[in-house]
Coordinates of C-alpha atoms and ligand atoms in Angstrom, one line a residue:
M866 CA -2.9 17.4 -69.0
K867 CA -4.5 17.3 -65.5
K868 CA -3.4 14.5 -63.2
V869 CA -5.7 13.0 -60.5
S870 CA -4.4 10.4 -58.1
V871 CA -7.0 7.8 -56.9
I872 CA -7.1 4.7 -54.8
D873 CA -9.6 2.0 -55.6
S874 CA -11.0 -0.4 -53.1
H875 CA -14.0 -2.7 -52.8
T876 CA -16.2 -3.4 -49.9
G877 CA -18.0 -6.7 -50.1
G878 CA -17.5 -6.5 -53.9
E879 CA -18.8 -2.9 -54.3
P880 CA -16.1 -0.6 -55.6
T881 CA -15.1 2.8 -54.3
R882 CA -12.6 5.2 -56.1
I883 CA -11.2 7.8 -53.7
V884 CA -9.7 11.0 -55.2
I885 CA -6.6 11.7 -53.2
T886 CA -5.1 14.6 -55.1
G887 CA -6.0 16.7 -58.2
G888 CA -9.7 17.3 -57.3
P889 CA -11.4 20.6 -57.8
D890 CA -11.0 23.5 -55.3
L891 CA -14.4 23.7 -53.7
G892 CA -13.5 26.7 -51.5
K893 CA -14.2 26.9 -47.8
G894 CA -17.3 25.8 -45.8
T895 CA -18.9 22.7 -44.6
V896 CA -18.9 19.5 -46.7
A897 CA -22.6 20.2 -47.5
E898 CA -21.7 23.7 -48.8
R899 CA -18.8 22.3 -50.8
L900 CA -21.2 19.7 -52.4
Q901 CA -23.2 22.6 -53.8
V902 CA -20.0 24.0 -55.5
F903 CA -19.0 20.6 -56.7
R904 CA -22.5 20.0 -58.2
E905 CA -22.9 23.4 -59.8
Q906 CA -19.3 24.1 -61.0
H907 CA -17.4 20.8 -61.3
D908 CA -19.9 18.1 -62.2
A909 CA -17.8 17.2 -65.3
F910 CA -15.1 16.1 -62.8
R911 CA -17.5 13.7 -61.2
S912 CA -18.2 12.1 -64.5
A913 CA -14.5 12.0 -65.5
V914 CA -13.7 10.0 -62.4
V915 CA -16.5 7.4 -62.4
N916 CA -18.0 7.2 -65.8
E917 CA -16.8 5.2 -68.8
P918 CA -14.2 5.0 -70.2
R919 CA -12.2 5.3 -67.0
G920 CA -14.9 3.9 -64.7
S921 CA -18.2 2.1 -64.9
D922 CA -21.8 2.5 -63.8
V923 CA -21.2 0.5 -60.6
L924 CA -18.3 2.7 -59.4
V925 CA -18.8 5.0 -56.4
G926 CA -16.5 8.0 -56.2
A927 CA -15.4 9.9 -53.2
L928 CA -13.7 13.3 -53.1
L929 CA -11.6 13.9 -50.0
V930 CA -12.1 17.5 -48.7
E931 CA -10.9 19.5 -45.7
P932 CA -13.5 19.0 -43.0
A933 CA -15.1 22.2 -41.6
D934 CA -15.5 20.3 -38.3
K935 CA -11.9 20.1 -37.0
S936 CA -12.7 17.1 -34.8
C937 CA -13.0 15.1 -38.1
V938 CA -10.1 13.3 -39.7
A939 CA -11.5 13.9 -43.2
G940 CA -14.4 15.4 -45.1
V941 CA -15.9 13.4 -48.0
I942 CA -18.3 13.8 -50.8
F943 CA -19.6 10.6 -52.4
F944 CA -20.8 10.5 -56.0
N945 CA -21.8 8.0 -58.7
N946 CA -22.5 7.7 -62.4
V947 CA -25.5 10.1 -62.2
G948 CA -25.0 12.4 -59.3
Y949 CA -24.2 12.6 -55.6
L950 CA -24.9 10.5 -52.5
G951 CA -25.8 11.9 -49.0
M952 CA -23.8 9.2 -47.3
C953 CA -22.3 5.9 -48.4
G954 CA -21.7 3.0 -45.9
H955 CA -19.6 0.8 -48.2
G956 CA -17.7 3.9 -49.4
T957 CA -17.0 5.0 -45.8
I958 CA -15.6 1.6 -45.0
G959 CA -13.5 1.8 -48.2
L960 CA -12.3 5.4 -47.2
V961 CA -11.2 4.2 -43.8
V962 CA -9.2 1.3 -45.2
T963 CA -7.7 3.6 -47.8
L964 CA -6.7 6.2 -45.1
A965 CA -5.0 3.3 -43.2
H966 CA -3.3 2.1 -46.4
L967 CA -1.9 5.6 -46.8
G968 CA -0.7 5.6 -43.2
R969 CA -2.9 8.5 -42.3
I970 CA -4.9 6.7 -39.6
K971 CA -4.4 3.9 -37.1
P972 CA -6.9 1.6 -35.4
G973 CA -9.4 3.5 -33.3
D974 CA -12.3 5.9 -33.8
H975 CA -12.3 8.5 -36.5
R976 CA -14.9 11.2 -37.2
I977 CA -15.7 11.9 -40.8
E978 CA -17.7 14.8 -42.1
T979 CA -20.2 13.9 -44.9
C980 CA -22.8 15.9 -46.7
V981 CA -25.5 14.8 -44.3
G982 CA -23.6 15.0 -41.0
V983 CA -20.7 13.6 -39.1
V984 CA -20.3 9.8 -38.9
T985 CA -17.8 7.9 -36.7
A986 CA -15.8 5.1 -38.2
T987 CA -13.9 2.6 -36.1
L988 CA -11.0 0.8 -37.6
H989 CA -10.6 -2.4 -35.8
A990 CA -7.3 -4.2 -35.2
D991 CA -8.3 -7.0 -37.7
G992 CA -8.8 -4.4 -40.4
S993 CA -12.6 -4.5 -40.3
V994 CA -14.5 -1.2 -40.0
S995 CA -17.6 -0.1 -38.1
V996 CA -19.5 3.0 -39.2
A997 CA -21.8 4.8 -36.8
N998 CA -24.2 6.3 -39.4
V999 CA -26.3 9.5 -39.1
P1000 CA -29.6 9.2 -37.2
S1001 CA -32.0 7.0 -39.3
Y1002 CA -35.7 6.5 -39.2
R1003 CA -38.7 5.1 -41.0
A1004 CA -40.8 7.9 -42.5
V1005 CA -43.7 5.8 -43.9
K1006 CA -44.8 2.3 -43.0
S1007 CA -46.5 0.2 -45.7
A1008 CA -46.9 2.6 -48.5
T1009 CA -48.6 0.9 -51.5
V1010 CA -47.7 2.0 -55.0
D1011 CA -49.1 0.9 -58.3
V1012 CA -46.2 -0.4 -60.4
P1013 CA -47.0 -0.7 -64.1
G1014 CA -46.5 -4.3 -65.3
T1015 CA -46.5 -5.6 -61.7
G1016 CA -49.5 -4.2 -59.8
L1017 CA -49.6 -3.1 -56.2
V1018 CA -46.3 -3.2 -54.3
T1019 CA -46.1 -2.3 -50.6
G1020 CA -43.0 -1.0 -48.9
D1021 CA -41.6 1.3 -46.2
V1022 CA -39.9 4.6 -46.9
A1023 CA -36.8 5.2 -44.7
W1024 CA -34.0 7.7 -44.3
A1025 CA -30.5 6.5 -43.4
G1026 CA -28.2 9.1 -45.2
N1027 CA -30.0 8.3 -48.4
W1028 CA -33.8 7.6 -49.0
F1029 CA -34.9 4.0 -49.4
F1030 CA -38.1 2.2 -50.4
L1031 CA -37.8 -1.2 -48.7
V1032 CA -39.9 -4.1 -50.1
S1033 CA -40.2 -7.7 -48.7
D1034 CA -43.3 -8.9 -50.5
H1035 CA -42.1 -8.9 -54.1
G1036 CA -42.3 -12.6 -55.1
C1037 CA -38.8 -12.7 -56.7
E1038 CA -35.9 -14.9 -55.8
L1039 CA -32.9 -12.8 -54.9
K1040 CA -30.1 -14.6 -56.8
L1041 CA -27.5 -13.3 -59.3
A1042 CA -29.1 -15.2 -62.2
N1043 CA -32.1 -12.9 -61.7
V1044 CA -30.2 -9.6 -61.8
E1045 CA -31.8 -8.4 -65.0
A1046 CA -35.3 -9.1 -63.8
L1047 CA -34.6 -7.6 -60.4
T1048 CA -33.1 -4.5 -62.0
D1049 CA -36.2 -4.1 -64.2
L1050 CA -38.6 -4.5 -61.3
T1051 CA -36.7 -2.2 -58.9
W1052 CA -36.4 0.4 -61.6
R1053 CA -40.1 0.3 -62.3
I1054 CA -40.8 0.5 -58.5
R1055 CA -38.6 3.5 -58.2
K1056 CA -40.4 5.3 -60.9
A1057 CA -43.8 4.5 -59.5
V1058 CA -42.8 5.5 -56.0
N1059 CA -41.4 8.8 -57.2
A1060 CA -44.5 9.4 -59.4
Q1061 CA -46.8 8.7 -56.4
G1062 CA -45.6 11.2 -53.9
F1063 CA -42.2 10.1 -52.5
P1064 CA -39.9 12.1 -54.8
E1065 CA -37.0 11.8 -52.4
V1066 CA -36.6 8.0 -52.7
D1067 CA -33.4 7.3 -54.5
H1068 CA -32.7 3.7 -53.7
V1069 CA -35.0 0.6 -53.9
E1070 CA -34.2 -2.3 -51.7
L1071 CA -35.7 -5.8 -51.9
F1072 CA -35.4 -8.4 -49.1
G1073 CA -35.6 -12.1 -49.1
P1074 CA -34.4 -15.2 -47.2
P1075 CA -30.6 -15.6 -46.7
Q1076 CA -28.7 -18.2 -48.7
T1077 CA -25.8 -18.6 -46.3
A1078 CA -25.7 -19.9 -42.7
G1079 CA -25.5 -17.1 -40.1
A1080 CA -27.1 -14.4 -42.3
Y1081 CA -30.6 -13.1 -41.4
S1082 CA -31.7 -11.8 -44.7
R1083 CA -30.5 -11.2 -48.3
N1084 CA -31.0 -7.9 -50.2
F1085 CA -30.9 -6.5 -53.6
V1086 CA -30.3 -2.7 -53.7
M1087 CA -30.9 -0.6 -56.8
C1088 CA -28.9 2.6 -56.8
P1089 CA -30.0 5.9 -58.5
G1090 CA -27.9 5.3 -61.6
K1091 CA -29.4 1.9 -62.3
A1092 CA -26.5 -0.1 -61.0
Y1093 CA -27.1 -2.6 -58.2
D1094 CA -25.1 -2.6 -55.1
R1095 CA -22.7 -5.6 -54.9
S1096 CA -22.4 -5.1 -51.1
P1097 CA -25.4 -5.2 -48.7
C1098 CA -25.4 -1.4 -48.8
G1099 CA -24.4 0.4 -45.6
T1100 CA -27.1 3.0 -45.8
G1101 CA -29.6 0.4 -47.0
T1102 CA -28.8 -1.9 -44.0
S1103 CA -29.1 1.2 -41.8
A1104 CA -32.6 1.8 -43.3
K1105 CA -33.5 -1.8 -42.6
L1106 CA -32.4 -1.5 -39.0
A1107 CA -34.6 1.6 -38.6
C1108 CA -37.6 -0.3 -39.9
L1109 CA -36.8 -3.4 -37.7
A1110 CA -36.5 -1.1 -34.7
A1111 CA -39.8 0.6 -35.5
D1112 CA -41.5 -2.7 -35.7
G1113 CA -39.9 -4.0 -32.5
K1114 CA -38.4 -6.9 -34.5
L1115 CA -34.8 -6.1 -33.5
L1116 CA -33.9 -4.7 -30.1
E1117 CA -31.3 -2.2 -29.2
G1118 CA -27.8 -3.8 -29.3
E1119 CA -29.0 -7.0 -31.1
T1120 CA -27.0 -8.0 -34.2
W1121 CA -28.5 -8.2 -37.7
V1122 CA -26.5 -9.9 -40.4
Q1123 CA -27.4 -8.6 -43.9
E1124 CA -26.2 -10.6 -47.0
S1125 CA -25.9 -9.0 -50.4
I1126 CA -27.1 -10.4 -53.7
I1127 CA -23.5 -11.7 -54.2
G1128 CA -23.4 -13.3 -50.7
T1129 CA -21.2 -10.7 -49.0
R1130 CA -22.1 -9.5 -45.5
F1131 CA -22.4 -6.5 -43.2
S1132 CA -23.5 -6.9 -39.6
G1133 CA -25.5 -4.1 -38.0
K1134 CA -26.7 -3.0 -34.6
F1135 CA -28.5 0.1 -33.5
R1136 CA -29.1 2.2 -30.4
W1137 CA -32.0 4.6 -30.0
H1138 CA -31.2 8.2 -30.8
N1139 CA -34.7 9.6 -30.1
R1140 CA -37.1 6.8 -29.4
S1141 CA -40.2 9.0 -29.4
R1142 CA -39.4 10.1 -33.0
G1143 CA -38.3 6.6 -34.0
E1144 CA -34.7 7.6 -34.7
V1145 CA -31.9 5.1 -34.4
L1146 CA -28.2 5.3 -34.6
P1147 CA -27.1 2.4 -36.8
V1148 CA -23.6 0.9 -36.7
I1149 CA -22.6 -1.1 -39.7
T1150 CA -19.5 -3.4 -39.8
G1151 CA -17.8 -4.7 -42.8
A1152 CA -14.4 -5.0 -44.5
A1153 CA -12.8 -3.4 -47.6
H1154 CA -9.7 -4.2 -49.7
V1155 CA -7.5 -1.7 -51.5
N1156 CA -7.0 -3.0 -55.1
A1157 CA -5.4 -0.2 -57.1
E1158 CA -3.4 3.0 -56.8
S1159 CA -3.7 4.9 -60.1
M1160 CA -3.1 8.3 -61.8
L1161 CA -6.0 9.4 -63.9
L1162 CA -5.0 11.6 -66.9
L1163 CA -7.4 14.3 -68.0
A1164 CA -6.4 15.6 -71.4
E1165 CA -8.6 18.2 -73.0
N1166 CA -8.0 16.8 -76.5
D1167 CA -9.5 13.4 -75.4
P1168 CA -13.1 13.5 -76.7
F1169 CA -14.2 11.4 -73.6
C1170 CA -12.0 13.3 -71.1
W1171 CA -15.1 14.0 -69.0
G1172 CA -16.6 10.6 -69.4
I1173 CA -19.4 9.3 -71.5
R1174 CA -22.5 11.1 -70.2
Ligands
LIG328 O1 -23.2 1.4 -48.9 O2 -24.4 3.0 -48.4 C1 -23.9 2.3 -49.2 C2 -24.1 2.6 -50.6 C3 -25.0 3.5 -51.2 C4 -24.9 3.3 -52.6 C5 -24.0 2.3 -52.8 N1 -23.6 1.9 -51.6

């Protein structure tokens, strides 16, 4: 029987399960190199942690690893029901709150090595967390794709630690009662985008008017495993900032308040990283709450030990 200790948290309603002990040995190297070993040799472990019957499609997992960059407090590999994430904003906020819960960090700045680069997280005295994400940019403005059952849909393609297709002109109301229709639409958009030359796009993000005072916009974010993000999505909000910056609709240092489909919020700002290349450094702020400390038991005689896959 293998034992795996995990701490669960949620960030604006979106869950993160962090593997504290009992994870696979991924050898030495950078977090990006260890991701390769995880993916090629231990993918069943990913499924065991996040998939049913221990987890659910919405759960994002995070494996703590030794950082190769010794200026970092931790290395982390994020994963979900179908694979691996480059970066995860809500998950990084959950990680920082979890490390504070364990007494491993105090308020202040903490560098974290991810698969796509080092991010800096600031744990504030009030428990909220800001994450300075990897350089982010819009790769394509106004790409039009033909979506079966819908017709032409136009959106921007942006990188912010994951690849996003961002759509404002979709004609749907972004409310929880529409989740099934929104899931269906974004899933068809994702397929169409990937079939028409943007194979790297893993998340589709719809935008609409906010429903609470003080927010600037509401979003619905479809993740690669067909679960929608309950939070406003840290990398998705970073992608939005990159597009707003590229359009001159948000200036360096100005605040953007992004509301999720369930009404939770992140605030975001950016500073230019390389203006001529359109690259920004987004900073996303939100809060997370630890809600479980558990021991997962992996017994080989359990037919679903490695998850339902
Ligand atoms: O917050 O970046 C994020 C994220 C990605 C997928 C789910 N959440």
